[in-house]
PDB file of C-alpha atoms in Angstrom:
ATOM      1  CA  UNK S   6      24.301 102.091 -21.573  1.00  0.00           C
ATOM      2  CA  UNK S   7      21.663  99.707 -20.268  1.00  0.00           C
ATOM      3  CA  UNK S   8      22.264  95.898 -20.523  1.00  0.00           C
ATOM      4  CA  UNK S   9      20.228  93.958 -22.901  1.00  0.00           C
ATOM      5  CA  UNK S  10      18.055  91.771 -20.294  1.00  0.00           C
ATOM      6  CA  UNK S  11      16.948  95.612 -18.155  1.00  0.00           C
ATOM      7  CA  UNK S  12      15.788  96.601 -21.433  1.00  0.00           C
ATOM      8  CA  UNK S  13      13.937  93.441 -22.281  1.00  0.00           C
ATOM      9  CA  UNK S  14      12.594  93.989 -18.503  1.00  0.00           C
ATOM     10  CA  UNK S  15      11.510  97.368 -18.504  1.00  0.00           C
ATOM     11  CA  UNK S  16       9.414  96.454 -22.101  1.00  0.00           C
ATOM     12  CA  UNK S  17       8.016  93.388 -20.728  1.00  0.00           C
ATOM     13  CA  UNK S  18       7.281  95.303 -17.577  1.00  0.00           C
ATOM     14  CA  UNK S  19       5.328  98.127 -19.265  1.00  0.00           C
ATOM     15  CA  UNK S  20       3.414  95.567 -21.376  1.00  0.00           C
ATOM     16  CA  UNK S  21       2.377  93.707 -18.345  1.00  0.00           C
ATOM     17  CA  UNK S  22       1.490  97.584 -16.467  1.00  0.00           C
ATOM     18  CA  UNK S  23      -0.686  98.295 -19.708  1.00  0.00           C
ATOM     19  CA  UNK S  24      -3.143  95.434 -18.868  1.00  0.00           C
ATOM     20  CA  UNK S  25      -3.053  95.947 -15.491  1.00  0.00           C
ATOM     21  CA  UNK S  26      -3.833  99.344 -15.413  1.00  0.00           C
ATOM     22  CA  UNK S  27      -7.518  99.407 -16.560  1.00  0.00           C
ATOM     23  CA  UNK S  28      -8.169  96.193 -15.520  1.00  0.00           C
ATOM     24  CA  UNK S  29      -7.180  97.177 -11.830  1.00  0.00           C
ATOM     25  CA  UNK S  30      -9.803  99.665 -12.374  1.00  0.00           C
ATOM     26  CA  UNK S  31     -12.442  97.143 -12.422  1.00  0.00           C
ATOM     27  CA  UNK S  32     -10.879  95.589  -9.244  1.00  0.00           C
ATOM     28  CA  UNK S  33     -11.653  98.542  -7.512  1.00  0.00           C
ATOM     29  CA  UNK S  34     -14.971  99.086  -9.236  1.00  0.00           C
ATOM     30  CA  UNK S  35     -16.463  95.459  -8.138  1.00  0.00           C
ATOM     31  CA  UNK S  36     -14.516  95.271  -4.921  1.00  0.00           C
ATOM     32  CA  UNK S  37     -12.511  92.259  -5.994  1.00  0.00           C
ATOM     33  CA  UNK S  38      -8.714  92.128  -4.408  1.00  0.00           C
ATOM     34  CA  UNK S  39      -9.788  89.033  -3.014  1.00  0.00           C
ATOM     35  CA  UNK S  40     -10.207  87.578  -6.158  1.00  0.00           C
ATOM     36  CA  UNK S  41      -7.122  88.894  -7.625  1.00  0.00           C
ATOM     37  CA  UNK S  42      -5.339  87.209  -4.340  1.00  0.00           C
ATOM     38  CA  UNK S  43      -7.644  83.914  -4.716  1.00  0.00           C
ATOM     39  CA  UNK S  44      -6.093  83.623  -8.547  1.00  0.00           C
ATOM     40  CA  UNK S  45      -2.625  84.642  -8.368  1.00  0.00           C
ATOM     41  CA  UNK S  46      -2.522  81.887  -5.527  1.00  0.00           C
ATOM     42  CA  UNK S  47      -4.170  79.225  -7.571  1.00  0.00           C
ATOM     43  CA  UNK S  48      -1.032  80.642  -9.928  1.00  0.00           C
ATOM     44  CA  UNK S  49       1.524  77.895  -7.997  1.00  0.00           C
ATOM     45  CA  UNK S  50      -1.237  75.085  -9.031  1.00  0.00           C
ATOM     46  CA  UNK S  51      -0.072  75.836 -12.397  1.00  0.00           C
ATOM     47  CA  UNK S  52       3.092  76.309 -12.122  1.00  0.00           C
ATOM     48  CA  UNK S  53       3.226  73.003 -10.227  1.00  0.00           C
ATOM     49  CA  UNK S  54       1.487  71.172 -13.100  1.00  0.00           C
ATOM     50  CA  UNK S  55       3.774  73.024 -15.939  1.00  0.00           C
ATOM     51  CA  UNK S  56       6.880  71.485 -14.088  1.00  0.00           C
ATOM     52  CA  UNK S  57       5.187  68.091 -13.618  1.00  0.00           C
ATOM     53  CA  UNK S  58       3.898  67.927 -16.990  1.00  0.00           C
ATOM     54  CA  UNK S  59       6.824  69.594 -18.635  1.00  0.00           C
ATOM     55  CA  UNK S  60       4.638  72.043 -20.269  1.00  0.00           C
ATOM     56  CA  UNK S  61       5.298  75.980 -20.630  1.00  0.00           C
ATOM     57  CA  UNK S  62       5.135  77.614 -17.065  1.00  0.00           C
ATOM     58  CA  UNK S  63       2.613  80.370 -18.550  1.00  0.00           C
ATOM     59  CA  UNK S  64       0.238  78.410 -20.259  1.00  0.00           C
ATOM     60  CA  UNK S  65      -0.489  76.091 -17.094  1.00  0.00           C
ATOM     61  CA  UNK S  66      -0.541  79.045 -14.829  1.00  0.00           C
ATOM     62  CA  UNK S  67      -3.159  80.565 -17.148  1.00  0.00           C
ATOM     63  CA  UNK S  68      -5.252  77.268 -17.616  1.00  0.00           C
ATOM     64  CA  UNK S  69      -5.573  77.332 -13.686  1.00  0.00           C
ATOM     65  CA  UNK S  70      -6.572  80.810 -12.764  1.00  0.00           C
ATOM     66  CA  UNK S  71      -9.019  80.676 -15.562  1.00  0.00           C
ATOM     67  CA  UNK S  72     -10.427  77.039 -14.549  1.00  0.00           C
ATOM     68  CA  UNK S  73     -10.515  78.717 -10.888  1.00  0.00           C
ATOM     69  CA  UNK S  74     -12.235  81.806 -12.333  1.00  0.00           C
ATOM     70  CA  UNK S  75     -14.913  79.736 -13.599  1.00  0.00           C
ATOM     71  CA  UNK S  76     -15.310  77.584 -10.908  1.00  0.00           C
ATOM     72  CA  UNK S  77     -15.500  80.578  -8.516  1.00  0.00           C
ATOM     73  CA  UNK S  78     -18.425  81.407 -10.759  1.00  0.00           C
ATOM     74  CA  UNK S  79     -20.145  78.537 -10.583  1.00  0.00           C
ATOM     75  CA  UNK S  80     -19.900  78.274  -7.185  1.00  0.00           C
ATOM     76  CA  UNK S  81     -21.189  81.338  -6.199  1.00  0.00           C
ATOM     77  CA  UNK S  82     -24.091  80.715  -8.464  1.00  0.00           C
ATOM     78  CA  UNK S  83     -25.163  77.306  -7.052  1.00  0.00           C
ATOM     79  CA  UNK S  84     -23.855  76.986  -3.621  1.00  0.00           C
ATOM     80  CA  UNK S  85     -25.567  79.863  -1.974  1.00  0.00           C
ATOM     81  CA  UNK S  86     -22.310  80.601   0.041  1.00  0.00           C
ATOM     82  CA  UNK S  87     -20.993  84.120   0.589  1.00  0.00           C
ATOM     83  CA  UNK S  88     -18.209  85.445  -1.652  1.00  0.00           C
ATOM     84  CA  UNK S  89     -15.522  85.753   0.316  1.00  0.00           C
ATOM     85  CA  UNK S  90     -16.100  82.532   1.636  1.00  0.00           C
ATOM     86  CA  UNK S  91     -15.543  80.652  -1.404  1.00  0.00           C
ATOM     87  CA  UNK S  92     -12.744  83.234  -2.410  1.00  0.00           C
ATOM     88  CA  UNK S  93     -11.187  81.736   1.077  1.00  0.00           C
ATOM     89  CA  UNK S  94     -11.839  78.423   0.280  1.00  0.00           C
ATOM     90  CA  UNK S  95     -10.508  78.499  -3.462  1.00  0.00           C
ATOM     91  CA  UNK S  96      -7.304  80.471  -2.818  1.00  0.00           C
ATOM     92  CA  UNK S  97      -5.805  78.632   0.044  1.00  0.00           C
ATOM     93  CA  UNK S  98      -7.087  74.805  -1.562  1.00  0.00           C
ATOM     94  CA  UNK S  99      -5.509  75.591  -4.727  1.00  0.00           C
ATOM     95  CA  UNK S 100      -2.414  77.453  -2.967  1.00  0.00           C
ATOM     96  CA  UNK S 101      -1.612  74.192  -0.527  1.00  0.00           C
ATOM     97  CA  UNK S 102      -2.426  71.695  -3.722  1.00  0.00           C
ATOM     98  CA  UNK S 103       0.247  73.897  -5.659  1.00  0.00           C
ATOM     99  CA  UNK S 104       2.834  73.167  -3.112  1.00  0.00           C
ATOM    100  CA  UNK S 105       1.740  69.588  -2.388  1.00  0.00           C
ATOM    101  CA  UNK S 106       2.164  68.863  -6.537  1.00  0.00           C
ATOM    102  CA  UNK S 107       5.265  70.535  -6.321  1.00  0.00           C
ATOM    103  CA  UNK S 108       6.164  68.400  -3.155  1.00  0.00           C
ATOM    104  CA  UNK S 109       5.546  64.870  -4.571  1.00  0.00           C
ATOM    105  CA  UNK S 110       7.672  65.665  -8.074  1.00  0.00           C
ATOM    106  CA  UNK S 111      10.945  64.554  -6.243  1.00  0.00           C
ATOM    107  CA  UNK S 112      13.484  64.980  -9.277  1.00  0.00           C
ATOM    108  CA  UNK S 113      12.488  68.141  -9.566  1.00  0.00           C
ATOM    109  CA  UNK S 114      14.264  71.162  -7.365  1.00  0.00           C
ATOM    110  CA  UNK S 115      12.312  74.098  -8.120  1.00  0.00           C
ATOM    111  CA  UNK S 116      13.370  77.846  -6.613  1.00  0.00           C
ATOM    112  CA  UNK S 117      10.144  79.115  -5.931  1.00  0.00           C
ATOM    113  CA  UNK S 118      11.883  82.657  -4.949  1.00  0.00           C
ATOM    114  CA  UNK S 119      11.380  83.796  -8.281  1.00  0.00           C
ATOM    115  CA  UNK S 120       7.424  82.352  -9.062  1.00  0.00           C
ATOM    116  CA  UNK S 121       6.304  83.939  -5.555  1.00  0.00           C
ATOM    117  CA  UNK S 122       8.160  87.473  -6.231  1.00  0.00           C
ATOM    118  CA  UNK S 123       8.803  87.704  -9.557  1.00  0.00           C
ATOM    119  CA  UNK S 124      12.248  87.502 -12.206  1.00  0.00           C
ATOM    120  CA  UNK S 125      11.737  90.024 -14.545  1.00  0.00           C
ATOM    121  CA  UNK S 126      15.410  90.365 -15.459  1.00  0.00           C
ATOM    122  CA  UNK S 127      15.601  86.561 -16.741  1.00  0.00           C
ATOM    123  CA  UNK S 128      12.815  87.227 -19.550  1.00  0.00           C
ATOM    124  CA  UNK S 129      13.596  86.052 -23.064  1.00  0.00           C
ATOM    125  CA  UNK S 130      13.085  88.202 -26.508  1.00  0.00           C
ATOM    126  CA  UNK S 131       9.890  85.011 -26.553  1.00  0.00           C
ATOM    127  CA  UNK S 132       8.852  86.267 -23.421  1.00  0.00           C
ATOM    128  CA  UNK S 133       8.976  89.536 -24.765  1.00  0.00           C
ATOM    129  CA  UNK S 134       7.080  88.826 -28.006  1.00  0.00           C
ATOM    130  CA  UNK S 135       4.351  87.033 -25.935  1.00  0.00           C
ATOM    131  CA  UNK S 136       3.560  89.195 -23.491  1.00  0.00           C
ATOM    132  CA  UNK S 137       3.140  92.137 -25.780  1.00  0.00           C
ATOM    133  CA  UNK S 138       1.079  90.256 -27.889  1.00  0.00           C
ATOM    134  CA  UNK S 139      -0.938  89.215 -24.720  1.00  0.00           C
ATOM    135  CA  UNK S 140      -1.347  92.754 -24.008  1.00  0.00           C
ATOM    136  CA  UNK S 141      -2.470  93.710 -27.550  1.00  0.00           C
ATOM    137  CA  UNK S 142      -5.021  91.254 -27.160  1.00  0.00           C
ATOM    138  CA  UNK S 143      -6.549  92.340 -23.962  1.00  0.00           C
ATOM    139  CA  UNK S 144      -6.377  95.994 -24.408  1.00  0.00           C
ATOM    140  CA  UNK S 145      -8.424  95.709 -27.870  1.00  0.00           C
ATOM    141  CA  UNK S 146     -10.946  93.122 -26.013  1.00  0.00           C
ATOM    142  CA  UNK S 147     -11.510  95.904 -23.468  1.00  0.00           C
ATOM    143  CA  UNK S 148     -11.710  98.700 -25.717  1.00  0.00           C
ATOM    144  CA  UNK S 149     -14.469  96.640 -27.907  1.00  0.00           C
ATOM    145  CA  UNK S 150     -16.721  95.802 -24.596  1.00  0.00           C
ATOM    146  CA  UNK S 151     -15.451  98.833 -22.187  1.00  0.00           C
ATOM    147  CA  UNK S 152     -18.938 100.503 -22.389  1.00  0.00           C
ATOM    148  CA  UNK S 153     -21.396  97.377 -21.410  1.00  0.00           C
ATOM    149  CA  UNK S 154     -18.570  96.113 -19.184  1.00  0.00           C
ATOM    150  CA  UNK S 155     -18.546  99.692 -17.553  1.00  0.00           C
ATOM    151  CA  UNK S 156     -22.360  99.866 -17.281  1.00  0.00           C
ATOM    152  CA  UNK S 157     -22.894  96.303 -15.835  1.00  0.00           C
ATOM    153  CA  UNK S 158     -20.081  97.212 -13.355  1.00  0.00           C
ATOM    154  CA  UNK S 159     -21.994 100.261 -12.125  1.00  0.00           C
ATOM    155  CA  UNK S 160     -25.147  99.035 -11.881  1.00  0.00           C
ATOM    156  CA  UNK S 161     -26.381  95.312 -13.033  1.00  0.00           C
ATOM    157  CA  UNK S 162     -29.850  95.921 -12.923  1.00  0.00           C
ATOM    158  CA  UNK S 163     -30.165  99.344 -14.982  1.00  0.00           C
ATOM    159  CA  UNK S 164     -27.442  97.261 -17.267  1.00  0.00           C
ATOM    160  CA  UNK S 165     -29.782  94.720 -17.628  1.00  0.00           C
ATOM    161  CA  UNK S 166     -32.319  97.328 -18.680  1.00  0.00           C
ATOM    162  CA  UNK S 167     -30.458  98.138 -21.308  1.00  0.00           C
ATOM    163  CA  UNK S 168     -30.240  94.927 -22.543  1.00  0.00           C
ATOM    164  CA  UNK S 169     -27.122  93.924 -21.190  1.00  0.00           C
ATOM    165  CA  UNK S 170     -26.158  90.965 -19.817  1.00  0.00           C
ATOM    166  CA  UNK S 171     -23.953  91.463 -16.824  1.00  0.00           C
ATOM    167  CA  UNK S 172     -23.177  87.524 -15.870  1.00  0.00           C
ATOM    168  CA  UNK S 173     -21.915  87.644 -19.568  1.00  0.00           C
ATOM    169  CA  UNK S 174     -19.312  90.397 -18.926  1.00  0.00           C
ATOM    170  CA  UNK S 175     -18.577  89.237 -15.346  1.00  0.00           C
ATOM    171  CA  UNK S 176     -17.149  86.501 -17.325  1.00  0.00           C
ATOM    172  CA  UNK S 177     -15.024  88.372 -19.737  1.00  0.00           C
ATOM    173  CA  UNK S 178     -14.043  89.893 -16.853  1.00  0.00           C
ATOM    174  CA  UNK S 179     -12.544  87.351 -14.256  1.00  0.00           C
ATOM    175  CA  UNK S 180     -11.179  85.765 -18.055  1.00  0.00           C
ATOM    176  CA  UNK S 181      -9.072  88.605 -18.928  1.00  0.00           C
ATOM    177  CA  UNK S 182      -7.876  89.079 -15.217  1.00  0.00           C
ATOM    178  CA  UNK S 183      -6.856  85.827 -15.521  1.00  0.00           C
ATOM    179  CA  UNK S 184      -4.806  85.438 -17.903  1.00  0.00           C
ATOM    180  CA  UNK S 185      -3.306  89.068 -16.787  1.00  0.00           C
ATOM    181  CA  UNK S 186      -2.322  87.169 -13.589  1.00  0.00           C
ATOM    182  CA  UNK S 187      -0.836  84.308 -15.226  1.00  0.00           C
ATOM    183  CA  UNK S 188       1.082  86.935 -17.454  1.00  0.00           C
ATOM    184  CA  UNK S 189       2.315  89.478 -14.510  1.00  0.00           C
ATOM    185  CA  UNK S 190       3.782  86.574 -12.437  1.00  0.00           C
ATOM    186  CA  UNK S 191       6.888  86.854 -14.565  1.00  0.00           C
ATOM    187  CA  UNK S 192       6.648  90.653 -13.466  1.00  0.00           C
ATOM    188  CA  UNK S 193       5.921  90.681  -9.881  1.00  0.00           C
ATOM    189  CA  UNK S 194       5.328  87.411  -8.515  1.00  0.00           C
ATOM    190  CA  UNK S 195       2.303  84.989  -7.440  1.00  0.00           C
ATOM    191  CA  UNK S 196       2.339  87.071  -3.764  1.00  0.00           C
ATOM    192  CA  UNK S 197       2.279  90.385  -5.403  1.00  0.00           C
ATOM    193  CA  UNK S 198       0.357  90.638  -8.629  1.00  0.00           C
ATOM    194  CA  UNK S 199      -2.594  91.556  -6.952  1.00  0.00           C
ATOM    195  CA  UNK S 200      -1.126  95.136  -5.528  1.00  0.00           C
ATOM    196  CA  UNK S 201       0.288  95.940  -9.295  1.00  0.00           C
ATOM    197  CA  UNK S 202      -3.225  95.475 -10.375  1.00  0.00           C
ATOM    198  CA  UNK S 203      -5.186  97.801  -7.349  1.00  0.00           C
ATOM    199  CA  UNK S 204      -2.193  99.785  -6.305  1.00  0.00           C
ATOM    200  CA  UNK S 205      -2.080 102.505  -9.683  1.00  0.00           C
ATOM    201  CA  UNK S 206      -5.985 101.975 -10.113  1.00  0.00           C
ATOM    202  CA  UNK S 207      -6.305 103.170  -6.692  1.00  0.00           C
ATOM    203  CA  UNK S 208      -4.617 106.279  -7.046  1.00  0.00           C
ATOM    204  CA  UNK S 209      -6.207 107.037 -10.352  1.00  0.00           C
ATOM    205  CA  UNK S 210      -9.317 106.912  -8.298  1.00  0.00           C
ATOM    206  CA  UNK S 211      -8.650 110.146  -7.096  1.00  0.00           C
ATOM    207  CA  UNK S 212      -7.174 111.777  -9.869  1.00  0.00           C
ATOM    208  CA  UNK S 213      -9.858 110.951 -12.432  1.00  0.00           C
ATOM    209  CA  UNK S 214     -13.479 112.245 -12.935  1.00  0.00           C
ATOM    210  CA  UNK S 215     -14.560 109.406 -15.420  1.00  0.00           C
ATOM    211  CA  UNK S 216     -14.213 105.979 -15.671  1.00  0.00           C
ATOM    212  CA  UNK S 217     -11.828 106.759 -19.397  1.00  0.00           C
ATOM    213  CA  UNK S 218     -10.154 109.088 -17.593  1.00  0.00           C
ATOM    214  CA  UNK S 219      -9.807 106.677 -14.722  1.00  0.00           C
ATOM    215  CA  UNK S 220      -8.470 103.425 -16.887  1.00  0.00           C
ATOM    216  CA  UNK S 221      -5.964 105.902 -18.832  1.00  0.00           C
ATOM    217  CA  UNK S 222      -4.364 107.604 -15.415  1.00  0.00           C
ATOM    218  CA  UNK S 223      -4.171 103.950 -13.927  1.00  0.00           C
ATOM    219  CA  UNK S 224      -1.823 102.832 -17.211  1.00  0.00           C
ATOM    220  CA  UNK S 225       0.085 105.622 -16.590  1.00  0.00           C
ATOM    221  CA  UNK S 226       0.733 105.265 -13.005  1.00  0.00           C
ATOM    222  CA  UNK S 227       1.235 101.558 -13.296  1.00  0.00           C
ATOM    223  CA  UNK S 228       3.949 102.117 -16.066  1.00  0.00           C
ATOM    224  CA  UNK S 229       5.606 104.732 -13.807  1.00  0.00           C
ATOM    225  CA  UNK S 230       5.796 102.148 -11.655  1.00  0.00           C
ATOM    226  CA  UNK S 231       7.154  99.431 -13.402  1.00  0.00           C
ATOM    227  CA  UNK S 232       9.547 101.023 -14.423  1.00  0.00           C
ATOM    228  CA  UNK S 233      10.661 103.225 -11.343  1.00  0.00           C
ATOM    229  CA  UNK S 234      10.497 100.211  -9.774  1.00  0.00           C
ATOM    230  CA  UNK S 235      13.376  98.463 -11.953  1.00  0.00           C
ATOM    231  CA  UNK S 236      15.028 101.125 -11.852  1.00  0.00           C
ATOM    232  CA  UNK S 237      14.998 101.146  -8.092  1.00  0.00           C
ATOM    233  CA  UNK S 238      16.446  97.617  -7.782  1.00  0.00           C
ATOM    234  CA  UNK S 239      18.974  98.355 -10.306  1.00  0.00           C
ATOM    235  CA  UNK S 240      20.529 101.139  -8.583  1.00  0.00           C
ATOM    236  CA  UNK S 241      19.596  99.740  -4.799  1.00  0.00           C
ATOM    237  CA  UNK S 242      20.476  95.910  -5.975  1.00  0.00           C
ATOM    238  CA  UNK S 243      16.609  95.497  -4.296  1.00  0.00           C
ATOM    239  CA  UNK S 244      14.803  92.944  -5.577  1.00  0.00           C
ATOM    240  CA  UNK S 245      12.451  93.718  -8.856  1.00  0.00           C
ATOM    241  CA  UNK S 246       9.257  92.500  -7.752  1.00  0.00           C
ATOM    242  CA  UNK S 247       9.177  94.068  -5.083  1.00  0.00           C
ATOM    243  CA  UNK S 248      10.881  97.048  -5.806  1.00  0.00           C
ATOM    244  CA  UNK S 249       7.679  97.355  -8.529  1.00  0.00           C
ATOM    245  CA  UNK S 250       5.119  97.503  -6.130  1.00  0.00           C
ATOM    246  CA  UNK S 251       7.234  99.587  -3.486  1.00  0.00           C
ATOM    247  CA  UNK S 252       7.245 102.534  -6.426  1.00  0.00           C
ATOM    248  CA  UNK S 253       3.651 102.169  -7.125  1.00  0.00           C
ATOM    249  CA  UNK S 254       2.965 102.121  -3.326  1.00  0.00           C
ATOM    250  CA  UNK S 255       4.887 105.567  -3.421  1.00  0.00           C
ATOM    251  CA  UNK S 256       2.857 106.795  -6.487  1.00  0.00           C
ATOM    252  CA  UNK S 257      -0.585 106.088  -4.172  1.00  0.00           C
ATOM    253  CA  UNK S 258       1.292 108.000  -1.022  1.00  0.00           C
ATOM    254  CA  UNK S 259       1.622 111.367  -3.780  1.00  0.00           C
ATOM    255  CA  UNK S 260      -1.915 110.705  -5.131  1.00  0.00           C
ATOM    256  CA  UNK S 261      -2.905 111.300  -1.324  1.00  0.00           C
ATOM    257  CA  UNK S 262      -1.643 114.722  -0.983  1.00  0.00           C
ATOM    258  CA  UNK S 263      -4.434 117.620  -1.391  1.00  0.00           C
ATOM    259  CA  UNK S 264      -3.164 119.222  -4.888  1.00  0.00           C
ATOM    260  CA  UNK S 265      -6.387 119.764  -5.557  1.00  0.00           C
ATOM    261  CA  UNK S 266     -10.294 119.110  -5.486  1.00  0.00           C
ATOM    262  CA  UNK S 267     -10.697 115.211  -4.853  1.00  0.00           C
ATOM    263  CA  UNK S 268     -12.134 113.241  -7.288  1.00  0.00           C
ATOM    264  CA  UNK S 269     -13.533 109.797  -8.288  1.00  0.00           C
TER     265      UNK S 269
END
């Protein structure tokens, strides 16, 4: 019989894998792990704010990845610089501002262990309730702009063509992986919510002939790993975060072996 808190973990965990999955897919599409790295580190901004301002952890987390979403937009829009050059520039700022906010608070003793890897076994029935409603949320916004989203992906110009107009979905886009980072940091940690999101995508890649086919097989593979993963570091005593990432790292090893004619 499994404790209360593993099952509230393994249901929070599978809620967070559900909005990674498809998501992730678009990481791999646009060629954006930097960006998912960039966020999740302007993650300990927020939580640095949330404990100086004594306001929910998740909510400041998700104010600052956004603001730094948008920003990163704006930047690369006016400034002229290349990408990963203001991807550089934005994740390590906000990542040595997040420590230095945390620094100057001096009442305040704060573990990070658990923000930088994760603590899915401490989550509440709230946490619960949130995060499923978070991933409700997402999963219908993607489903209701998952065709001009897919098509400005692929190719901007013939999506503009069409009448699309990709700077408006690149938006949605960095928005929703946003708040998906703020949300998987109770899952996985700041340092590792970027390999839950391009880990199972990746090895959907090659399992999938369509971009549906692609978003569906990455859901699956990331909630096979959530949950092998917890179930990893409750039989190894590993830690959860990790352990998460480990499985889906295994999941991409299998999705290597030649079972049959490669896709994606």
């Amino acid at each position: 019989m499994l404790d209360d808190f593993f099952v509230r973990a393994v249901l929070v965990a599978v809620g967070v894998a559900a909005m990674a999955g498809p998501l992730g897919c678009f990481v791999v599409w646009r060629r954006m792990a930097y960006f998912g790295d960039t966020t999740a580190h302007a993650a300990l901004l927020g939580i640095g704010l949330g404990i100086t301002l004594g306001i929910d952890l998740t909510i400041g987390v998700a104010a600052v990845t956004i603001s730094v979403a948008l920003l990163l937009l704006a930047m690369e829009r006016h400034t002229g610089l290349a990408l990963d050059t203001l991807l550089g520039i934005l994740a390590h700022s906000s990542l040595a501002l997040g420590v230095i906010v945390i620094a100057l608070s001096p009442s305040l003793r704060v573990d990070l262990t658990s923000y930088l890897f994760g603590d899915v076994l401490s989550v509440s029935v709230a946490d619960l309730a949130v995060i499923f409603g978070l991933a409700v949320a997402v999963l219908a916004a993607l489903a209701v702009i998952w065709r001009k989203l897919v098509a400005a992906t692929m190719d901007e110009e013939l999506a503009a063509a069409e009448g699309i107009n990709p700077a408006r979905y690149r938006i949605a886009l960095v928005l929703l992986l946003a708040v998906v980072i703020a949300v998987a940091m109770k899952v996985v940690g700041v340092l590792l919510v970027t390999a839950l999101l391009i880990i199972p995508a990746a090895a959907a890649r090659r399992l999938s002939s369509s971009p549906e086919q692609m978003a569906l097989a990455a859901i699956g593979l990331a909630i096979a790993a959530a949950v092998g993963g917890l179930f990893m570091s409750l039989y190894l005593d590993t830690p959860s975060g990790p352990s998460i990432v480990i499985a889906a790292a295994l999941i991409f090893s299998l999705s290597l072996l030649p079972l049959g004619p490669k896709r994606g």
